[in-house]
Amino acid sequence: MAYQVPDLPYPYDALEPHIDEATMRVHHDKHHQAYVDKANAALEGTEWEGVAPREILTRLDELPDEIRTTVRNNAGGQYNHCMFWRSMKPDGGGEPSGDLAEAISAAFGSFEDFKSKLKDAGVTRFGSGYAWLVHDGSGLAIVSTPNQDNPVTDGQTPLLGLDVWEHAYYLGYQNRRPDYIDAWFNTINWETVAERHADVG
Ligand code: MN
């Protein structure tokens, strides 16, 4: 089945004041839809049609040369944005608890150190991309990826992804990516992140 853009799991204005309604509308309805449309167009009629984005992103080297880059960018856009919407919620933020909190402390020293490292990864990602909290097989780590790449391609499990494309923040924050990242921390759905972390174990 062709990919589809899922509805947001909350209203467009639900993340205000941290992320504004206009940004959410254009990001979800226009940008995410464009990735889906381009991925579907590239995959249609090939043996890869209907294969889940996550699986495709782990098998990019098997794709036909003529569609590999388009699929990498746009199936990546589908997978990353589906993750991104579900990683946020109204009245989110705060700190995780339980096993995830312990794993963060073990990996980064403290929750504040984790936030600092994730923010730094987002601020220093040149151009467009994402900063990630991943499980790398031995523990938690912070990485960043360009464009719509996802850590699954490198064998890591993404737990939380921060979209630092300008389309994610420009209407509300213009060039102030660090301010957007500070605000985004107030939207994190730690329950979802904890579920992803539990699945790794
Ligand atoms: Mn985006």
mmCIF file with all atom_site columns, C-alpha atoms and ligand atoms in Angstrom:
data_model
loop_
_atom_site.group_PDB
_atom_site.id
_atom_site.type_symbol
_atom_site.label_atom_id
_atom_site.label_alt_id
_atom_site.label_comp_id
_atom_site.label_asym_id
_atom_site.label_entity_id
_atom_site.label_seq_id
_atom_site.pdbx_PDB_ins_code
_atom_site.Cartn_x
_atom_site.Cartn_y
_atom_site.Cartn_z
_atom_site.occupancy
_atom_site.B_iso_or_equiv
_atom_site.pdbx_formal_charge
_atom_site.auth_seq_id
_atom_site.auth_comp_id
_atom_site.auth_asym_id
_atom_site.auth_atom_id
_atom_site.pdbx_PDB_model_num
ATOM   1   C  CA . MET A 1 1   ? 0.000  0.000  0.000   1.00 0.00 ? 1   MET A CA 1
ATOM   2   C  CA . ALA A 1 2   ? 1.195  3.476  -0.739  1.00 0.00 ? 2   ALA A CA 1
ATOM   3   C  CA . TYR A 1 3   ? 2.438  5.574  2.135   1.00 0.00 ? 3   TYR A CA 1
ATOM   4   C  CA . GLN A 1 4   ? 0.089  8.073  3.721   1.00 0.00 ? 4   GLN A CA 1
ATOM   5   C  CA . VAL A 1 5   ? 0.587  11.057 5.996   1.00 0.00 ? 5   VAL A CA 1
ATOM   6   C  CA . PRO A 1 6   ? -0.995 10.134 9.332   1.00 0.00 ? 6   PRO A CA 1
ATOM   7   C  CA . ASP A 1 7   ? -3.143 12.680 11.105  1.00 0.00 ? 7   ASP A CA 1
ATOM   8   C  CA . LEU A 1 8   ? -1.397 14.535 13.878  1.00 0.00 ? 8   LEU A CA 1
ATOM   9   C  CA . PRO A 1 9   ? -2.151 12.898 17.230  1.00 0.00 ? 9   PRO A CA 1
ATOM   10  C  CA . TYR A 1 10  ? -3.181 16.340 18.580  1.00 0.00 ? 10  TYR A CA 1
ATOM   11  C  CA . PRO A 1 11  ? -4.615 19.578 17.131  1.00 0.00 ? 11  PRO A CA 1
ATOM   12  C  CA . TYR A 1 12  ? -2.385 21.818 15.017  1.00 0.00 ? 12  TYR A CA 1
ATOM   13  C  CA . ASP A 1 13  ? -2.270 24.472 17.726  1.00 0.00 ? 13  ASP A CA 1
ATOM   14  C  CA . ALA A 1 14  ? -1.707 22.041 20.588  1.00 0.00 ? 14  ALA A CA 1
ATOM   15  C  CA . LEU A 1 15  ? 2.031  22.643 20.854  1.00 0.00 ? 15  LEU A CA 1
ATOM   16  C  CA . GLU A 1 16  ? 1.738  26.414 21.236  1.00 0.00 ? 16  GLU A CA 1
ATOM   17  C  CA . PRO A 1 17  ? 3.427  28.526 22.444  1.00 0.00 ? 17  PRO A CA 1
ATOM   18  C  CA . HIS A 1 18  ? 6.441  26.325 21.711  1.00 0.00 ? 18  HIS A CA 1
ATOM   19  C  CA . ILE A 1 19  ? 5.593  25.473 18.099  1.00 0.00 ? 19  ILE A CA 1
ATOM   20  C  CA . ASP A 1 20  ? 2.976  27.634 16.403  1.00 0.00 ? 20  ASP A CA 1
ATOM   21  C  CA . GLU A 1 21  ? -0.077 26.449 14.503  1.00 0.00 ? 21  GLU A CA 1
ATOM   22  C  CA . ALA A 1 22  ? 1.027  27.887 11.142  1.00 0.00 ? 22  ALA A CA 1
ATOM   23  C  CA . THR A 1 23  ? 4.330  26.018 11.334  1.00 0.00 ? 23  THR A CA 1
ATOM   24  C  CA . MET A 1 24  ? 2.576  22.765 12.186  1.00 0.00 ? 24  MET A CA 1
ATOM   25  C  CA . ARG A 1 25  ? 0.120  23.156 9.315   1.00 0.00 ? 25  ARG A CA 1
ATOM   26  C  CA . VAL A 1 26  ? 2.722  23.778 6.644   1.00 0.00 ? 26  VAL A CA 1
ATOM   27  C  CA . HIS A 1 27  ? 5.140  21.241 8.106   1.00 0.00 ? 27  HIS A CA 1
ATOM   28  C  CA . HIS A 1 28  ? 2.594  18.425 8.349   1.00 0.00 ? 28  HIS A CA 1
ATOM   29  C  CA . ASP A 1 29  ? 0.238  19.190 5.460   1.00 0.00 ? 29  ASP A CA 1
ATOM   30  C  CA . LYS A 1 30  ? 2.764  20.428 2.898   1.00 0.00 ? 30  LYS A CA 1
ATOM   31  C  CA . HIS A 1 31  ? 6.283  19.272 3.707   1.00 0.00 ? 31  HIS A CA 1
ATOM   32  C  CA . HIS A 1 32  ? 5.446  15.828 5.065   1.00 0.00 ? 32  HIS A CA 1
ATOM   33  C  CA . GLN A 1 33  ? 2.903  15.280 2.279   1.00 0.00 ? 33  GLN A CA 1
ATOM   34  C  CA . ALA A 1 34  ? 5.509  16.145 -0.331  1.00 0.00 ? 34  ALA A CA 1
ATOM   35  C  CA . TYR A 1 35  ? 7.885  13.479 0.986   1.00 0.00 ? 35  TYR A CA 1
ATOM   36  C  CA . VAL A 1 36  ? 5.106  10.917 0.888   1.00 0.00 ? 36  VAL A CA 1
ATOM   37  C  CA . ASP A 1 37  ? 4.056  11.842 -2.638  1.00 0.00 ? 37  ASP A CA 1
ATOM   38  C  CA . LYS A 1 38  ? 7.624  11.654 -3.938  1.00 0.00 ? 38  LYS A CA 1
ATOM   39  C  CA . ALA A 1 39  ? 8.337  8.363  -2.165  1.00 0.00 ? 39  ALA A CA 1
ATOM   40  C  CA . ASN A 1 40  ? 5.167  6.820  -3.570  1.00 0.00 ? 40  ASN A CA 1
ATOM   41  C  CA . ALA A 1 41  ? 5.937  8.033  -7.085  1.00 0.00 ? 41  ALA A CA 1
ATOM   42  C  CA . ALA A 1 42  ? 9.432  6.549  -6.945  1.00 0.00 ? 42  ALA A CA 1
ATOM   43  C  CA . LEU A 1 43  ? 8.333  3.198  -5.476  1.00 0.00 ? 43  LEU A CA 1
ATOM   44  C  CA . GLU A 1 44  ? 5.213  2.663  -7.563  1.00 0.00 ? 44  GLU A CA 1
ATOM   45  C  CA . GLY A 1 45  ? 5.478  -0.405 -9.753  1.00 0.00 ? 45  GLY A CA 1
ATOM   46  C  CA . THR A 1 46  ? 8.735  -1.594 -8.204  1.00 0.00 ? 46  THR A CA 1
ATOM   47  C  CA . GLU A 1 47  ? 9.202  -4.623 -5.962  1.00 0.00 ? 47  GLU A CA 1
ATOM   48  C  CA . TRP A 1 48  ? 9.751  -2.165 -3.103  1.00 0.00 ? 48  TRP A CA 1
ATOM   49  C  CA . GLU A 1 49  ? 6.230  -0.738 -3.254  1.00 0.00 ? 49  GLU A CA 1
ATOM   50  C  CA . GLY A 1 50  ? 4.604  -1.186 0.147   1.00 0.00 ? 50  GLY A CA 1
ATOM   51  C  CA . VAL A 1 51  ? 7.807  -2.043 1.998   1.00 0.00 ? 51  VAL A CA 1
ATOM   52  C  CA . ALA A 1 52  ? 7.897  -0.142 5.282   1.00 0.00 ? 52  ALA A CA 1
ATOM   53  C  CA . PRO A 1 53  ? 10.136 2.939  5.331   1.00 0.00 ? 53  PRO A CA 1
ATOM   54  C  CA . ARG A 1 54  ? 12.176 1.650  8.264   1.00 0.00 ? 54  ARG A CA 1
ATOM   55  C  CA . GLU A 1 55  ? 13.035 -1.529 6.393   1.00 0.00 ? 55  GLU A CA 1
ATOM   56  C  CA . ILE A 1 56  ? 13.899 0.381  3.245   1.00 0.00 ? 56  ILE A CA 1
ATOM   57  C  CA . LEU A 1 57  ? 16.244 2.618  5.221   1.00 0.00 ? 57  LEU A CA 1
ATOM   58  C  CA . THR A 1 58  ? 18.151 -0.447 6.436   1.00 0.00 ? 58  THR A CA 1
ATOM   59  C  CA . ARG A 1 59  ? 18.478 -1.849 2.902   1.00 0.00 ? 59  ARG A CA 1
ATOM   60  C  CA . LEU A 1 60  ? 19.319 1.235  0.826   1.00 0.00 ? 60  LEU A CA 1
ATOM   61  C  CA . ASP A 1 61  ? 22.194 -0.531 -0.906  1.00 0.00 ? 61  ASP A CA 1
ATOM   62  C  CA . GLU A 1 62  ? 19.734 -3.025 -2.410  1.00 0.00 ? 62  GLU A CA 1
ATOM   63  C  CA . LEU A 1 63  ? 17.608 -0.359 -4.105  1.00 0.00 ? 63  LEU A CA 1
ATOM   64  C  CA . PRO A 1 64  ? 17.915 0.188  -7.860  1.00 0.00 ? 64  PRO A CA 1
ATOM   65  C  CA . ASP A 1 65  ? 20.438 2.944  -8.576  1.00 0.00 ? 65  ASP A CA 1
ATOM   66  C  CA . GLU A 1 66  ? 17.907 5.096  -10.399 1.00 0.00 ? 66  GLU A CA 1
ATOM   67  C  CA . ILE A 1 67  ? 15.597 5.461  -7.401  1.00 0.00 ? 67  ILE A CA 1
ATOM   68  C  CA . ARG A 1 68  ? 18.001 5.077  -4.456  1.00 0.00 ? 68  ARG A CA 1
ATOM   69  C  CA . THR A 1 69  ? 18.571 8.766  -3.688  1.00 0.00 ? 69  THR A CA 1
ATOM   70  C  CA . THR A 1 70  ? 14.928 9.750  -4.173  1.00 0.00 ? 70  THR A CA 1
ATOM   71  C  CA . VAL A 1 71  ? 13.739 6.913  -1.951  1.00 0.00 ? 71  VAL A CA 1
ATOM   72  C  CA . ARG A 1 72  ? 16.400 7.573  0.665   1.00 0.00 ? 72  ARG A CA 1
ATOM   73  C  CA . ASN A 1 73  ? 15.310 11.202 0.946   1.00 0.00 ? 73  ASN A CA 1
ATOM   74  C  CA . ASN A 1 74  ? 11.564 10.697 0.765   1.00 0.00 ? 74  ASN A CA 1
ATOM   75  C  CA . ALA A 1 75  ? 10.954 7.379  2.529   1.00 0.00 ? 75  ALA A CA 1
ATOM   76  C  CA . GLY A 1 76  ? 13.291 8.902  5.088   1.00 0.00 ? 76  GLY A CA 1
ATOM   77  C  CA . GLY A 1 77  ? 11.046 11.954 5.183   1.00 0.00 ? 77  GLY A CA 1
ATOM   78  C  CA . GLN A 1 78  ? 8.046  9.732  5.807   1.00 0.00 ? 78  GLN A CA 1
ATOM   79  C  CA . TYR A 1 79  ? 9.689  7.716  8.577   1.00 0.00 ? 79  TYR A CA 1
ATOM   80  C  CA . ASN A 1 80  ? 11.320 10.685 10.294  1.00 0.00 ? 80  ASN A CA 1
ATOM   81  C  CA . HIS A 1 81  ? 8.180  12.816 10.327  1.00 0.00 ? 81  HIS A CA 1
ATOM   82  C  CA . CYS A 1 82  ? 5.938  9.991  11.560  1.00 0.00 ? 82  CYS A CA 1
ATOM   83  C  CA . MET A 1 83  ? 8.391  9.599  14.434  1.00 0.00 ? 83  MET A CA 1
ATOM   84  C  CA . PHE A 1 84  ? 8.641  13.337 14.988  1.00 0.00 ? 84  PHE A CA 1
ATOM   85  C  CA . TRP A 1 85  ? 4.897  13.978 15.378  1.00 0.00 ? 85  TRP A CA 1
ATOM   86  C  CA . ARG A 1 86  ? 4.550  11.142 17.868  1.00 0.00 ? 86  ARG A CA 1
ATOM   87  C  CA . SER A 1 87  ? 7.569  12.346 19.829  1.00 0.00 ? 87  SER A CA 1
ATOM   88  C  CA . MET A 1 88  ? 5.680  15.480 20.853  1.00 0.00 ? 88  MET A CA 1
ATOM   89  C  CA . LYS A 1 89  ? 2.499  16.169 22.782  1.00 0.00 ? 89  LYS A CA 1
ATOM   90  C  CA . PRO A 1 90  ? 0.671  19.054 24.440  1.00 0.00 ? 90  PRO A CA 1
ATOM   91  C  CA . ASP A 1 91  ? 1.994  19.747 27.944  1.00 0.00 ? 91  ASP A CA 1
ATOM   92  C  CA . GLY A 1 92  ? 5.023  17.617 27.168  1.00 0.00 ? 92  GLY A CA 1
ATOM   93  C  CA . GLY A 1 93  ? 8.568  18.079 28.290  1.00 0.00 ? 93  GLY A CA 1
ATOM   94  C  CA . GLY A 1 94  ? 9.850  17.609 31.786  1.00 0.00 ? 94  GLY A CA 1
ATOM   95  C  CA . GLU A 1 95  ? 12.037 14.609 32.432  1.00 0.00 ? 95  GLU A CA 1
ATOM   96  C  CA . PRO A 1 96  ? 11.635 10.905 31.747  1.00 0.00 ? 96  PRO A CA 1
ATOM   97  C  CA . SER A 1 97  ? 11.391 8.404  34.573  1.00 0.00 ? 97  SER A CA 1
ATOM   98  C  CA . GLY A 1 98  ? 12.236 4.777  35.214  1.00 0.00 ? 98  GLY A CA 1
ATOM   99  C  CA . ASP A 1 99  ? 14.601 2.800  33.029  1.00 0.00 ? 99  ASP A CA 1
ATOM   100 C  CA . LEU A 1 100 ? 14.930 5.540  30.428  1.00 0.00 ? 100 LEU A CA 1
ATOM   101 C  CA . ALA A 1 101 ? 15.938 8.108  33.056  1.00 0.00 ? 101 ALA A CA 1
ATOM   102 C  CA . GLU A 1 102 ? 18.537 5.698  34.412  1.00 0.00 ? 102 GLU A CA 1
ATOM   103 C  CA . ALA A 1 103 ? 19.892 4.995  30.939  1.00 0.00 ? 103 ALA A CA 1
ATOM   104 C  CA . ILE A 1 104 ? 20.186 8.719  30.215  1.00 0.00 ? 104 ILE A CA 1
ATOM   105 C  CA . SER A 1 105 ? 22.063 9.309  33.461  1.00 0.00 ? 105 SER A CA 1
ATOM   106 C  CA . ALA A 1 106 ? 24.342 6.362  32.753  1.00 0.00 ? 106 ALA A CA 1
ATOM   107 C  CA . ALA A 1 107 ? 25.167 7.604  29.267  1.00 0.00 ? 107 ALA A CA 1
ATOM   108 C  CA . PHE A 1 108 ? 25.377 11.358 29.745  1.00 0.00 ? 108 PHE A CA 1
ATOM   109 C  CA . GLY A 1 109 ? 25.925 11.935 33.464  1.00 0.00 ? 109 GLY A CA 1
ATOM   110 C  CA . SER A 1 110 ? 22.695 13.844 34.033  1.00 0.00 ? 110 SER A CA 1
ATOM   111 C  CA . PHE A 1 111 ? 19.508 14.892 32.289  1.00 0.00 ? 111 PHE A CA 1
ATOM   112 C  CA . GLU A 1 112 ? 20.874 18.423 31.909  1.00 0.00 ? 112 GLU A CA 1
ATOM   113 C  CA . ASP A 1 113 ? 23.997 17.066 30.242  1.00 0.00 ? 113 ASP A CA 1
ATOM   114 C  CA . PHE A 1 114 ? 21.809 15.042 27.879  1.00 0.00 ? 114 PHE A CA 1
ATOM   115 C  CA . LYS A 1 115 ? 19.811 18.143 26.946  1.00 0.00 ? 115 LYS A CA 1
ATOM   116 C  CA . SER A 1 116 ? 22.970 20.110 26.366  1.00 0.00 ? 116 SER A CA 1
ATOM   117 C  CA . LYS A 1 117 ? 24.425 17.444 24.083  1.00 0.00 ? 117 LYS A CA 1
ATOM   118 C  CA . LEU A 1 118 ? 21.250 16.992 22.066  1.00 0.00 ? 118 LEU A CA 1
ATOM   119 C  CA . LYS A 1 119 ? 20.883 20.749 21.654  1.00 0.00 ? 119 LYS A CA 1
ATOM   120 C  CA . ASP A 1 120 ? 24.494 21.055 20.577  1.00 0.00 ? 120 ASP A CA 1
ATOM   121 C  CA . ALA A 1 121 ? 24.000 18.308 17.990  1.00 0.00 ? 121 ALA A CA 1
ATOM   122 C  CA . GLY A 1 122 ? 20.990 20.177 16.611  1.00 0.00 ? 122 GLY A CA 1
ATOM   123 C  CA . VAL A 1 123 ? 22.633 23.597 16.591  1.00 0.00 ? 123 VAL A CA 1
ATOM   124 C  CA . THR A 1 124 ? 25.793 22.349 14.904  1.00 0.00 ? 124 THR A CA 1
ATOM   125 C  CA . ARG A 1 125 ? 24.086 20.217 12.232  1.00 0.00 ? 125 ARG A CA 1
ATOM   126 C  CA . PHE A 1 126 ? 25.064 22.291 9.187   1.00 0.00 ? 126 PHE A CA 1
ATOM   127 C  CA . GLY A 1 127 ? 22.150 22.858 6.836   1.00 0.00 ? 127 GLY A CA 1
ATOM   128 C  CA . SER A 1 128 ? 19.183 20.533 7.160   1.00 0.00 ? 128 SER A CA 1
ATOM   129 C  CA . GLY A 1 129 ? 18.869 17.391 9.216   1.00 0.00 ? 129 GLY A CA 1
ATOM   130 C  CA . TYR A 1 130 ? 18.139 15.926 12.614  1.00 0.00 ? 130 TYR A CA 1
ATOM   131 C  CA . ALA A 1 131 ? 19.663 15.441 16.028  1.00 0.00 ? 131 ALA A CA 1
ATOM   132 C  CA . TRP A 1 132 ? 18.901 12.076 17.625  1.00 0.00 ? 132 TRP A CA 1
ATOM   133 C  CA . LEU A 1 133 ? 18.887 10.163 20.835  1.00 0.00 ? 133 LEU A CA 1
ATOM   134 C  CA . VAL A 1 134 ? 19.690 6.618  19.753  1.00 0.00 ? 134 VAL A CA 1
ATOM   135 C  CA . HIS A 1 135 ? 20.482 3.234  21.225  1.00 0.00 ? 135 HIS A CA 1
ATOM   136 C  CA . ASP A 1 136 ? 23.662 2.106  19.503  1.00 0.00 ? 136 ASP A CA 1
ATOM   137 C  CA . GLY A 1 137 ? 23.578 -1.501 20.670  1.00 0.00 ? 137 GLY A CA 1
ATOM   138 C  CA . SER A 1 138 ? 25.469 -0.911 23.888  1.00 0.00 ? 138 SER A CA 1
ATOM   139 C  CA . GLY A 1 139 ? 23.761 2.154  25.304  1.00 0.00 ? 139 GLY A CA 1
ATOM   140 C  CA . LEU A 1 140 ? 22.333 5.573  24.557  1.00 0.00 ? 140 LEU A CA 1
ATOM   141 C  CA . ALA A 1 141 ? 24.141 8.052  22.359  1.00 0.00 ? 141 ALA A CA 1
ATOM   142 C  CA . ILE A 1 142 ? 23.578 11.375 20.585  1.00 0.00 ? 142 ILE A CA 1
ATOM   143 C  CA . VAL A 1 143 ? 24.101 11.553 16.836  1.00 0.00 ? 143 VAL A CA 1
ATOM   144 C  CA . SER A 1 144 ? 22.996 13.801 14.014  1.00 0.00 ? 144 SER A CA 1
ATOM   145 C  CA . THR A 1 145 ? 22.135 13.069 10.419  1.00 0.00 ? 145 THR A CA 1
ATOM   146 C  CA . PRO A 1 146 ? 21.922 15.255 7.295   1.00 0.00 ? 146 PRO A CA 1
ATOM   147 C  CA . ASN A 1 147 ? 18.846 15.677 5.119   1.00 0.00 ? 147 ASN A CA 1
ATOM   148 C  CA . GLN A 1 148 ? 16.238 12.955 5.834   1.00 0.00 ? 148 GLN A CA 1
ATOM   149 C  CA . ASP A 1 149 ? 18.736 10.280 6.787   1.00 0.00 ? 149 ASP A CA 1
ATOM   150 C  CA . ASN A 1 150 ? 17.880 8.150  9.820   1.00 0.00 ? 150 ASN A CA 1
ATOM   151 C  CA . PRO A 1 151 ? 20.191 6.352  12.263  1.00 0.00 ? 151 PRO A CA 1
ATOM   152 C  CA . VAL A 1 152 ? 18.641 2.972  11.390  1.00 0.00 ? 152 VAL A CA 1
ATOM   153 C  CA . THR A 1 153 ? 20.738 3.049  8.226   1.00 0.00 ? 153 THR A CA 1
ATOM   154 C  CA . ASP A 1 154 ? 23.816 2.931  10.471  1.00 0.00 ? 154 ASP A CA 1
ATOM   155 C  CA . GLY A 1 155 ? 22.403 0.105  12.579  1.00 0.00 ? 155 GLY A CA 1
ATOM   156 C  CA . GLN A 1 156 ? 21.285 2.328  15.452  1.00 0.00 ? 156 GLN A CA 1
ATOM   157 C  CA . THR A 1 157 ? 17.803 2.501  16.953  1.00 0.00 ? 157 THR A CA 1
ATOM   158 C  CA . PRO A 1 158 ? 16.322 6.002  16.973  1.00 0.00 ? 158 PRO A CA 1
ATOM   159 C  CA . LEU A 1 159 ? 14.478 6.862  20.190  1.00 0.00 ? 159 LEU A CA 1
ATOM   160 C  CA . LEU A 1 160 ? 13.938 10.601 19.714  1.00 0.00 ? 160 LEU A CA 1
ATOM   161 C  CA . GLY A 1 161 ? 14.554 12.794 16.696  1.00 0.00 ? 161 GLY A CA 1
ATOM   162 C  CA . LEU A 1 162 ? 14.712 16.571 16.538  1.00 0.00 ? 162 LEU A CA 1
ATOM   163 C  CA . ASP A 1 163 ? 13.908 18.068 13.134  1.00 0.00 ? 163 ASP A CA 1
ATOM   164 C  CA . VAL A 1 164 ? 16.222 21.044 12.589  1.00 0.00 ? 164 VAL A CA 1
ATOM   165 C  CA . TRP A 1 165 ? 15.226 21.785 8.999   1.00 0.00 ? 165 TRP A CA 1
ATOM   166 C  CA . GLU A 1 166 ? 14.345 25.474 8.676   1.00 0.00 ? 166 GLU A CA 1
ATOM   167 C  CA . HIS A 1 167 ? 10.798 24.430 7.720   1.00 0.00 ? 167 HIS A CA 1
ATOM   168 C  CA . ALA A 1 168 ? 10.411 23.148 11.292  1.00 0.00 ? 168 ALA A CA 1
ATOM   169 C  CA . TYR A 1 169 ? 10.967 26.532 12.903  1.00 0.00 ? 169 TYR A CA 1
ATOM   170 C  CA . TYR A 1 170 ? 11.449 29.425 10.489  1.00 0.00 ? 170 TYR A CA 1
ATOM   171 C  CA . LEU A 1 171 ? 7.963  30.946 10.759  1.00 0.00 ? 171 LEU A CA 1
ATOM   172 C  CA . GLY A 1 172 ? 8.179  31.121 14.529  1.00 0.00 ? 172 GLY A CA 1
ATOM   173 C  CA . TYR A 1 173 ? 11.867 31.550 15.181  1.00 0.00 ? 173 TYR A CA 1
ATOM   174 C  CA . GLN A 1 174 ? 13.411 32.794 11.893  1.00 0.00 ? 174 GLN A CA 1
ATOM   175 C  CA . ASN A 1 175 ? 17.143 32.084 12.155  1.00 0.00 ? 175 ASN A CA 1
ATOM   176 C  CA . ARG A 1 176 ? 17.070 31.342 15.896  1.00 0.00 ? 176 ARG A CA 1
ATOM   177 C  CA . ARG A 1 177 ? 17.467 27.566 15.790  1.00 0.00 ? 177 ARG A CA 1
ATOM   178 C  CA . PRO A 1 178 ? 18.795 27.418 19.387  1.00 0.00 ? 178 PRO A CA 1
ATOM   179 C  CA . ASP A 1 179 ? 15.626 29.104 20.671  1.00 0.00 ? 179 ASP A CA 1
ATOM   180 C  CA . TYR A 1 180 ? 13.458 26.641 18.739  1.00 0.00 ? 180 TYR A CA 1
ATOM   181 C  CA . ILE A 1 181 ? 15.363 23.730 20.270  1.00 0.00 ? 181 ILE A CA 1
ATOM   182 C  CA . ASP A 1 182 ? 14.955 25.144 23.779  1.00 0.00 ? 182 ASP A CA 1
ATOM   183 C  CA . ALA A 1 183 ? 11.205 25.427 23.181  1.00 0.00 ? 183 ALA A CA 1
ATOM   184 C  CA . TRP A 1 184 ? 10.960 21.989 21.569  1.00 0.00 ? 184 TRP A CA 1
ATOM   185 C  CA . PHE A 1 185 ? 12.205 20.361 24.781  1.00 0.00 ? 185 PHE A CA 1
ATOM   186 C  CA . ASN A 1 186 ? 8.886  21.465 26.298  1.00 0.00 ? 186 ASN A CA 1
ATOM   187 C  CA . THR A 1 187 ? 6.964  19.327 23.795  1.00 0.00 ? 187 THR A CA 1
ATOM   188 C  CA . ILE A 1 188 ? 8.709  15.966 24.205  1.00 0.00 ? 188 ILE A CA 1
ATOM   189 C  CA . ASN A 1 189 ? 6.446  12.983 24.774  1.00 0.00 ? 189 ASN A CA 1
ATOM   190 C  CA . TRP A 1 190 ? 8.692  11.012 27.104  1.00 0.00 ? 190 TRP A CA 1
ATOM   191 C  CA . GLU A 1 191 ? 6.212  8.131  27.360  1.00 0.00 ? 191 GLU A CA 1
ATOM   192 C  CA . THR A 1 192 ? 6.639  7.460  23.638  1.00 0.00 ? 192 THR A CA 1
ATOM   193 C  CA . VAL A 1 193 ? 10.409 7.689  23.920  1.00 0.00 ? 193 VAL A CA 1
ATOM   194 C  CA . ALA A 1 194 ? 10.331 5.285  26.878  1.00 0.00 ? 194 ALA A CA 1
ATOM   195 C  CA . GLU A 1 195 ? 8.288  2.798  24.836  1.00 0.00 ? 195 GLU A CA 1
ATOM   196 C  CA . ARG A 1 196 ? 10.862 2.899  22.042  1.00 0.00 ? 196 ARG A CA 1
ATOM   197 C  CA . HIS A 1 197 ? 13.601 2.411  24.610  1.00 0.00 ? 197 HIS A CA 1
ATOM   198 C  CA . ALA A 1 198 ? 11.782 -0.547 26.155  1.00 0.00 ? 198 ALA A CA 1
ATOM   199 C  CA . ASP A 1 199 ? 11.488 -2.141 22.713  1.00 0.00 ? 199 ASP A CA 1
ATOM   200 C  CA . VAL A 1 200 ? 15.266 -2.067 22.306  1.00 0.00 ? 200 VAL A CA 1
ATOM   201 C  CA . GLY A 1 201 ? 15.816 -4.076 25.471  1.00 0.00 ? 201 GLY A CA 1
HETATM 202 MN MN . MN  B 2 .   ? 10.447 18.378 8.733   1.00 0.00 ? 1   MN  B MN 1
#
